[in-house]
């Protein structure tokens, strides 16, 4: 192996290597990774064994013919063993996997759960200049980004959106995610979108009850606009996926909601639990019991609609949460600020990596650092911290107004701290939101 080469490994891979201490068999390592991610042994087998085989071929790892009775201690004479130290700076990649760009704050809707506090009430909406947006896209591609997210506000409110989509196509991104409630997606506009090479549009619908959808989106005739957008997009050969924000106001209808969308021919449905950031209030969020109820409805729908891809994003209590924000992905805001993700809008100063009007994406990426989990009391003794890095700091802040609070859906932190009131179920009971 060329010792002059630099290699970037993920936190998960670093954790796997830390288990190669002579006391674990391959099956032991796979089982530990499976427990951390709440996956089956078979789901982890190929990836873990494949990674370790690469390390064996490179000479970084060797197999022994028997287990050692005690692990090799890296703090004594033999100091060649790698052990992740989360107090150290994270090894930051020089490349991006994805780039997110919030083109504009303008939006015709006034969703009650909007994490960016965008919408009609925003009287001085910010947005990136077209030239700057294009330069961001080109620099991100030069840093190897293959996936791009264009968001807002409503990205279709951005005056240069057709130019942006043409640049995305010419730069050769593998995928482009763009989402809208649909009010701007008229027959004529969708026809123009097709010419840019756009392959898929994600339409956001929260309820198939017209009154409920109007209430959640803060806009009259919102369901009518969504159906019109779906019709013309499919008419012109643009694939349509659906996204729904799941709250305590609509979670009981998710089963019928999925059935109806599948019968409409939509094969990709993404359900996302509301996060109390921006305009969304904590009492809108699902309790653990309600999240489990939705999970049951989704599993039943997957059994009935095998041809559809149905996803429910609601972090499972006790499961580590991995985030690539600031490591291999960045988000650019309409004022040019660069942060770790779009959820950071309310506290992005805590995750400020630079501004594209006076700095490069590459420099912003170099400034990225993960949270030091030593500052989170409940995480200090947790074996999962090398993988989850303390969970999502933005969600923790949204519940507790403290960046050093443990992740609210992590019961593992509760097992390691007698003082941490970190379970979301406990949080809801404390606030009186649990039924």
mmCIF file of N, CA and C in Angstrom, residues 293-366:
data_model
loop_
_atom_site.group_PDB
_atom_site.id
_atom_site.type_symbol
_atom_site.label_atom_id
_atom_site.label_comp_id
_atom_site.label_asym_id
_atom_site.label_seq_id
_atom_site.Cartn_x
_atom_site.Cartn_y
_atom_site.Cartn_z
ATOM 1 N N UNK A 293 -47.208 3.293 15.763
ATOM 2 C CA UNK A 293 -48.480 3.069 15.067
ATOM 3 C C UNK A 293 -48.320 3.323 13.565
ATOM 4 N N UNK A 294 -47.670 4.429 13.221
ATOM 5 C CA UNK A 294 -47.428 4.745 11.810
ATOM 6 C C UNK A 294 -46.528 3.693 11.175
ATOM 7 N N UNK A 295 -45.520 3.242 11.902
ATOM 8 C CA UNK A 295 -44.632 2.200 11.376
ATOM 9 C C UNK A 295 -45.415 0.945 11.018
ATOM 10 N N UNK A 296 -46.397 0.608 11.849
ATOM 11 C CA UNK A 296 -47.237 -0.561 11.563
ATOM 12 C C UNK A 296 -48.057 -0.370 10.302
ATOM 13 N N UNK A 297 -48.603 0.832 10.115
ATOM 14 C CA UNK A 297 -49.374 1.117 8.897
ATOM 15 C C UNK A 297 -48.480 1.039 7.656
ATOM 16 N N UNK A 298 -47.262 1.534 7.789
ATOM 17 C CA UNK A 298 -46.331 1.515 6.649
ATOM 18 C C UNK A 298 -45.952 0.080 6.298
ATOM 19 N N UNK A 299 -45.688 -0.751 7.304
ATOM 20 C CA UNK A 299 -45.343 -2.151 7.032
ATOM 21 C C UNK A 299 -46.498 -2.870 6.338
ATOM 22 N N UNK A 300 -47.716 -2.600 6.776
ATOM 23 C CA UNK A 300 -48.883 -3.220 6.136
ATOM 24 C C UNK A 300 -49.010 -2.758 4.688
ATOM 25 N N UNK A 301 -48.752 -1.478 4.444
ATOM 26 C CA UNK A 301 -48.832 -0.939 3.076
ATOM 27 C C UNK A 301 -47.750 -1.535 2.186
ATOM 28 N N UNK A 302 -46.573 -1.747 2.726
ATOM 29 C CA UNK A 302 -45.498 -2.361 1.933
ATOM 30 C C UNK A 302 -45.861 -3.779 1.516
ATOM 31 N N UNK A 303 -46.553 -4.482 2.396
ATOM 32 C CA UNK A 303 -46.979 -5.853 2.076
ATOM 33 C C UNK A 303 -48.017 -5.843 0.958
ATOM 34 N N UNK A 304 -48.940 -4.874 1.006
ATOM 35 C CA UNK A 304 -50.002 -4.807 0.000
ATOM 36 C C UNK A 304 -49.523 -4.218 -1.313
ATOM 37 N N UNK A 305 -48.634 -3.230 -1.251
ATOM 38 C CA UNK A 305 -48.159 -2.543 -2.459
ATOM 39 C C UNK A 305 -46.670 -2.836 -2.656
ATOM 40 N N UNK A 306 -46.375 -4.062 -3.043
ATOM 41 C CA UNK A 306 -44.979 -4.504 -3.144
ATOM 42 C C UNK A 306 -44.197 -3.745 -4.209
ATOM 43 N N UNK A 307 -44.899 -3.179 -5.168
ATOM 44 C CA UNK A 307 -44.211 -2.474 -6.247
ATOM 45 C C UNK A 307 -43.795 -1.061 -5.842
ATOM 46 N N UNK A 308 -44.310 -0.577 -4.713
ATOM 47 C CA UNK A 308 -44.039 0.797 -4.278
ATOM 48 C C UNK A 308 -42.885 0.844 -3.278
ATOM 49 N N UNK A 309 -42.176 1.951 -3.297
ATOM 50 C CA UNK A 309 -41.126 2.213 -2.312
ATOM 51 C C UNK A 309 -41.677 3.198 -1.297
ATOM 52 N N UNK A 310 -41.930 2.716 -0.091
ATOM 53 C CA UNK A 310 -42.568 3.521 0.948
ATOM 54 C C UNK A 310 -41.601 3.649 2.116
ATOM 55 N N UNK A 311 -41.249 4.886 2.449
ATOM 56 C CA UNK A 311 -40.270 5.132 3.505
ATOM 57 C C UNK A 311 -40.905 5.978 4.608
ATOM 58 N N UNK A 312 -40.560 5.644 5.830
ATOM 59 C CA UNK A 312 -41.016 6.429 6.978
ATOM 60 C C UNK A 312 -39.788 6.850 7.775
ATOM 61 N N UNK A 313 -39.491 8.148 7.762
ATOM 62 C CA UNK A 313 -38.327 8.670 8.455
ATOM 63 C C UNK A 313 -38.746 9.168 9.835
ATOM 64 N N UNK A 314 -38.520 8.320 10.811
ATOM 65 C CA UNK A 314 -38.771 8.676 12.203
ATOM 66 C C UNK A 314 -37.742 7.923 13.017
ATOM 67 N N UNK A 315 -36.695 8.601 13.511
ATOM 68 C CA UNK A 315 -35.627 7.911 14.232
ATOM 69 C C UNK A 315 -36.174 6.998 15.310
ATOM 70 N N UNK A 316 -35.718 5.750 15.295
ATOM 71 C CA UNK A 316 -36.198 4.761 16.251
ATOM 72 C C UNK A 316 -35.473 4.923 17.581
ATOM 73 N N UNK A 317 -36.237 4.923 18.645
ATOM 74 C CA UNK A 317 -35.641 5.098 19.954
ATOM 75 C C UNK A 317 -34.590 4.027 20.210
ATOM 76 N N UNK A 318 -33.408 4.466 20.638
ATOM 77 C CA UNK A 318 -32.328 3.542 20.937
ATOM 78 C C UNK A 318 -31.441 3.234 19.764
ATOM 79 N N UNK A 319 -31.752 3.742 18.578
ATOM 80 C CA UNK A 319 -30.950 3.484 17.389
ATOM 81 C C UNK A 319 -29.992 4.638 17.127
ATOM 82 N N UNK A 320 -28.720 4.348 16.829
ATOM 83 C CA UNK A 320 -27.799 5.432 16.489
ATOM 84 C C UNK A 320 -28.243 6.138 15.212
ATOM 85 N N UNK A 321 -28.015 7.435 15.156
ATOM 86 C CA UNK A 321 -28.385 8.226 13.989
ATOM 87 C C UNK A 321 -27.128 8.779 13.348
ATOM 88 N N UNK A 322 -26.840 8.370 12.119
ATOM 89 C CA UNK A 322 -25.657 8.890 11.435
ATOM 90 C C UNK A 322 -26.068 10.048 10.531
ATOM 91 N N UNK A 323 -25.260 11.100 10.526
ATOM 92 C CA UNK A 323 -25.531 12.266 9.702
ATOM 93 C C UNK A 323 -24.275 12.641 8.937
ATOM 94 N N UNK A 324 -24.410 12.912 7.632
ATOM 95 C CA UNK A 324 -23.263 13.286 6.804
ATOM 96 C C UNK A 324 -23.080 14.797 6.732
ATOM 97 N N UNK A 325 -23.980 15.565 7.395
ATOM 98 C CA UNK A 325 -23.915 17.022 7.332
ATOM 99 C C UNK A 325 -22.589 17.576 7.819
ATOM 100 N N UNK A 326 -21.922 18.371 6.966
ATOM 101 C CA UNK A 326 -20.647 18.946 7.330
ATOM 102 C C UNK A 326 -19.484 18.007 7.126
ATOM 103 N N UNK A 327 -19.762 16.752 6.768
ATOM 104 C CA UNK A 327 -18.687 15.787 6.530
ATOM 105 C C UNK A 327 -18.548 15.546 5.030
ATOM 106 N N UNK A 328 -19.618 15.062 4.414
ATOM 107 C CA UNK A 328 -19.592 14.847 2.962
ATOM 108 C C UNK A 328 -20.764 15.552 2.280
ATOM 109 N N UNK A 329 -21.480 16.379 3.016
ATOM 110 C CA UNK A 329 -22.568 17.150 2.420
ATOM 111 C C UNK A 329 -22.625 18.525 3.082
ATOM 112 N N UNK A 330 -23.058 19.523 2.314
ATOM 113 C CA UNK A 330 -23.201 20.882 2.803
ATOM 114 C C UNK A 330 -24.534 21.445 2.326
ATOM 115 N N UNK A 331 -25.028 22.476 3.031
ATOM 116 C CA UNK A 331 -26.226 23.186 2.600
ATOM 117 C C UNK A 331 -25.911 24.668 2.504
ATOM 118 N N UNK A 332 -26.337 25.281 1.399
ATOM 119 C CA UNK A 332 -26.132 26.708 1.187
ATOM 120 C C UNK A 332 -27.475 27.411 1.328
ATOM 121 N N UNK A 333 -27.504 28.475 2.143
ATOM 122 C CA UNK A 333 -28.730 29.220 2.407
ATOM 123 C C UNK A 333 -28.892 30.392 1.430
ATOM 124 N N UNK A 334 -30.090 30.959 1.345
ATOM 125 C CA UNK A 334 -30.338 32.044 0.374
ATOM 126 C C UNK A 334 -29.465 33.282 0.580
ATOM 127 N N UNK A 335 -28.940 33.491 1.799
ATOM 128 C CA UNK A 335 -28.049 34.628 2.039
ATOM 129 C C UNK A 335 -26.588 34.274 1.792
ATOM 130 N N UNK A 336 -26.342 33.031 1.334
ATOM 131 C CA UNK A 336 -24.987 32.594 1.027
ATOM 132 C C UNK A 336 -24.303 31.849 2.151
ATOM 133 N N UNK A 337 -24.894 31.842 3.354
ATOM 134 C CA UNK A 337 -24.288 31.119 4.467
ATOM 135 C C UNK A 337 -24.267 29.624 4.184
ATOM 136 N N UNK A 338 -23.202 28.978 4.635
ATOM 137 C CA UNK A 338 -23.051 27.530 4.464
ATOM 138 C C UNK A 338 -23.141 26.874 5.832
ATOM 139 N N UNK A 339 -23.976 25.831 5.928
ATOM 140 C CA UNK A 339 -24.154 25.125 7.186
ATOM 141 C C UNK A 339 -24.251 23.627 6.904
ATOM 142 N N UNK A 340 -24.603 22.870 7.936
ATOM 143 C CA UNK A 340 -24.570 21.417 7.802
ATOM 144 C C UNK A 340 -25.825 20.835 7.168
ATOM 145 N N UNK A 341 -26.976 21.507 7.309
ATOM 146 C CA UNK A 341 -28.196 21.004 6.672
ATOM 147 C C UNK A 341 -29.270 22.073 6.698
ATOM 148 N N UNK A 342 -30.386 21.798 6.029
ATOM 149 C CA UNK A 342 -31.456 22.791 5.937
ATOM 150 C C UNK A 342 -32.216 22.964 7.246
ATOM 151 N N UNK A 343 -32.116 22.005 8.156
ATOM 152 C CA UNK A 343 -32.806 22.124 9.438
ATOM 153 C C UNK A 343 -32.149 23.142 10.360
ATOM 154 N N UNK A 344 -30.938 23.564 10.008
ATOM 155 C CA UNK A 344 -30.183 24.452 10.903
ATOM 156 C C UNK A 344 -30.575 25.914 10.766
ATOM 157 N N UNK A 345 -31.638 26.225 10.038
ATOM 158 C CA UNK A 345 -31.957 27.615 9.717
ATOM 159 C C UNK A 345 -32.106 28.503 10.949
ATOM 160 N N UNK A 346 -32.687 27.973 12.028
ATOM 161 C CA UNK A 346 -32.927 28.786 13.210
ATOM 162 C C UNK A 346 -31.682 28.986 14.071
ATOM 163 N N UNK A 347 -30.704 28.079 13.925
ATOM 164 C CA UNK A 347 -29.494 28.164 14.760
ATOM 165 C C UNK A 347 -28.243 27.965 13.908
ATOM 166 N N UNK A 348 -28.299 28.427 12.652
ATOM 167 C CA UNK A 348 -27.163 28.142 11.769
ATOM 168 C C UNK A 348 -25.889 28.851 12.188
ATOM 169 N N UNK A 349 -25.990 29.881 13.019
ATOM 170 C CA UNK A 349 -24.773 30.516 13.522
ATOM 171 C C UNK A 349 -23.936 29.560 14.353
ATOM 172 N N UNK A 350 -24.599 28.551 14.959
ATOM 173 C CA UNK A 350 -23.874 27.546 15.729
ATOM 174 C C UNK A 350 -23.154 26.553 14.833
ATOM 175 N N UNK A 351 -23.554 26.516 13.560
ATOM 176 C CA UNK A 351 -22.957 25.574 12.613
ATOM 177 C C UNK A 351 -22.484 26.324 11.366
ATOM 178 N N UNK A 352 -22.001 27.546 11.567
ATOM 179 C CA UNK A 352 -21.622 28.393 10.434
ATOM 180 C C UNK A 352 -20.259 27.967 9.897
ATOM 181 N N UNK A 353 -20.210 27.637 8.601
ATOM 182 C CA UNK A 353 -18.970 27.162 7.980
ATOM 183 C C UNK A 353 -18.382 28.159 7.004
ATOM 184 N N UNK A 354 -19.090 29.263 6.766
ATOM 185 C CA UNK A 354 -18.607 30.270 5.820
ATOM 186 C C UNK A 354 -19.750 30.842 5.015
ATOM 187 N N UNK A 355 -19.410 31.660 4.024
ATOM 188 C CA UNK A 355 -20.407 32.258 3.142
ATOM 189 C C UNK A 355 -19.872 32.229 1.718
ATOM 190 N N UNK A 356 -20.689 31.748 0.776
ATOM 191 C CA UNK A 356 -20.219 31.531 -0.595
ATOM 192 C C UNK A 356 -19.900 32.815 -1.335
ATOM 193 N N UNK A 357 -20.345 33.961 -0.803
ATOM 194 C CA UNK A 357 -20.035 35.217 -1.470
ATOM 195 C C UNK A 357 -18.605 35.683 -1.193
ATOM 196 N N UNK A 358 -17.971 35.082 -0.184
ATOM 197 C CA UNK A 358 -16.575 35.450 0.073
ATOM 198 C C UNK A 358 -15.685 34.257 0.400
ATOM 199 N N UNK A 359 -16.186 33.047 0.126
ATOM 200 C CA UNK A 359 -15.399 31.859 0.419
ATOM 201 C C UNK A 359 -15.794 30.724 -0.511
ATOM 202 N N UNK A 360 -14.945 29.704 -0.584
ATOM 203 C CA UNK A 360 -15.215 28.558 -1.455
ATOM 204 C C UNK A 360 -15.882 27.443 -0.658
ATOM 205 N N UNK A 361 -16.592 26.564 -1.369
ATOM 206 C CA UNK A 361 -17.178 25.396 -0.714
ATOM 207 C C UNK A 361 -16.094 24.520 -0.105
ATOM 208 N N UNK A 362 -14.961 24.427 -0.787
ATOM 209 C CA UNK A 362 -13.872 23.585 -0.300
ATOM 210 C C UNK A 362 -13.379 24.058 1.059
ATOM 211 N N UNK A 363 -13.229 25.375 1.222
ATOM 212 C CA UNK A 363 -12.809 25.900 2.518
ATOM 213 C C UNK A 363 -13.876 25.680 3.586
ATOM 214 N N UNK A 364 -15.138 25.804 3.190
ATOM 215 C CA UNK A 364 -16.227 25.555 4.140
ATOM 216 C C UNK A 364 -16.199 24.109 4.616
ATOM 217 N N UNK A 365 -15.942 23.200 3.689
ATOM 218 C CA UNK A 365 -15.884 21.781 4.038
ATOM 219 C C UNK A 365 -14.719 21.511 4.980
ATOM 220 N N UNK A 366 -13.597 22.180 4.755
ATOM 221 C CA UNK A 366 -12.431 21.991 5.617
ATOM 222 C C UNK A 366 -12.681 22.483 7.042
#
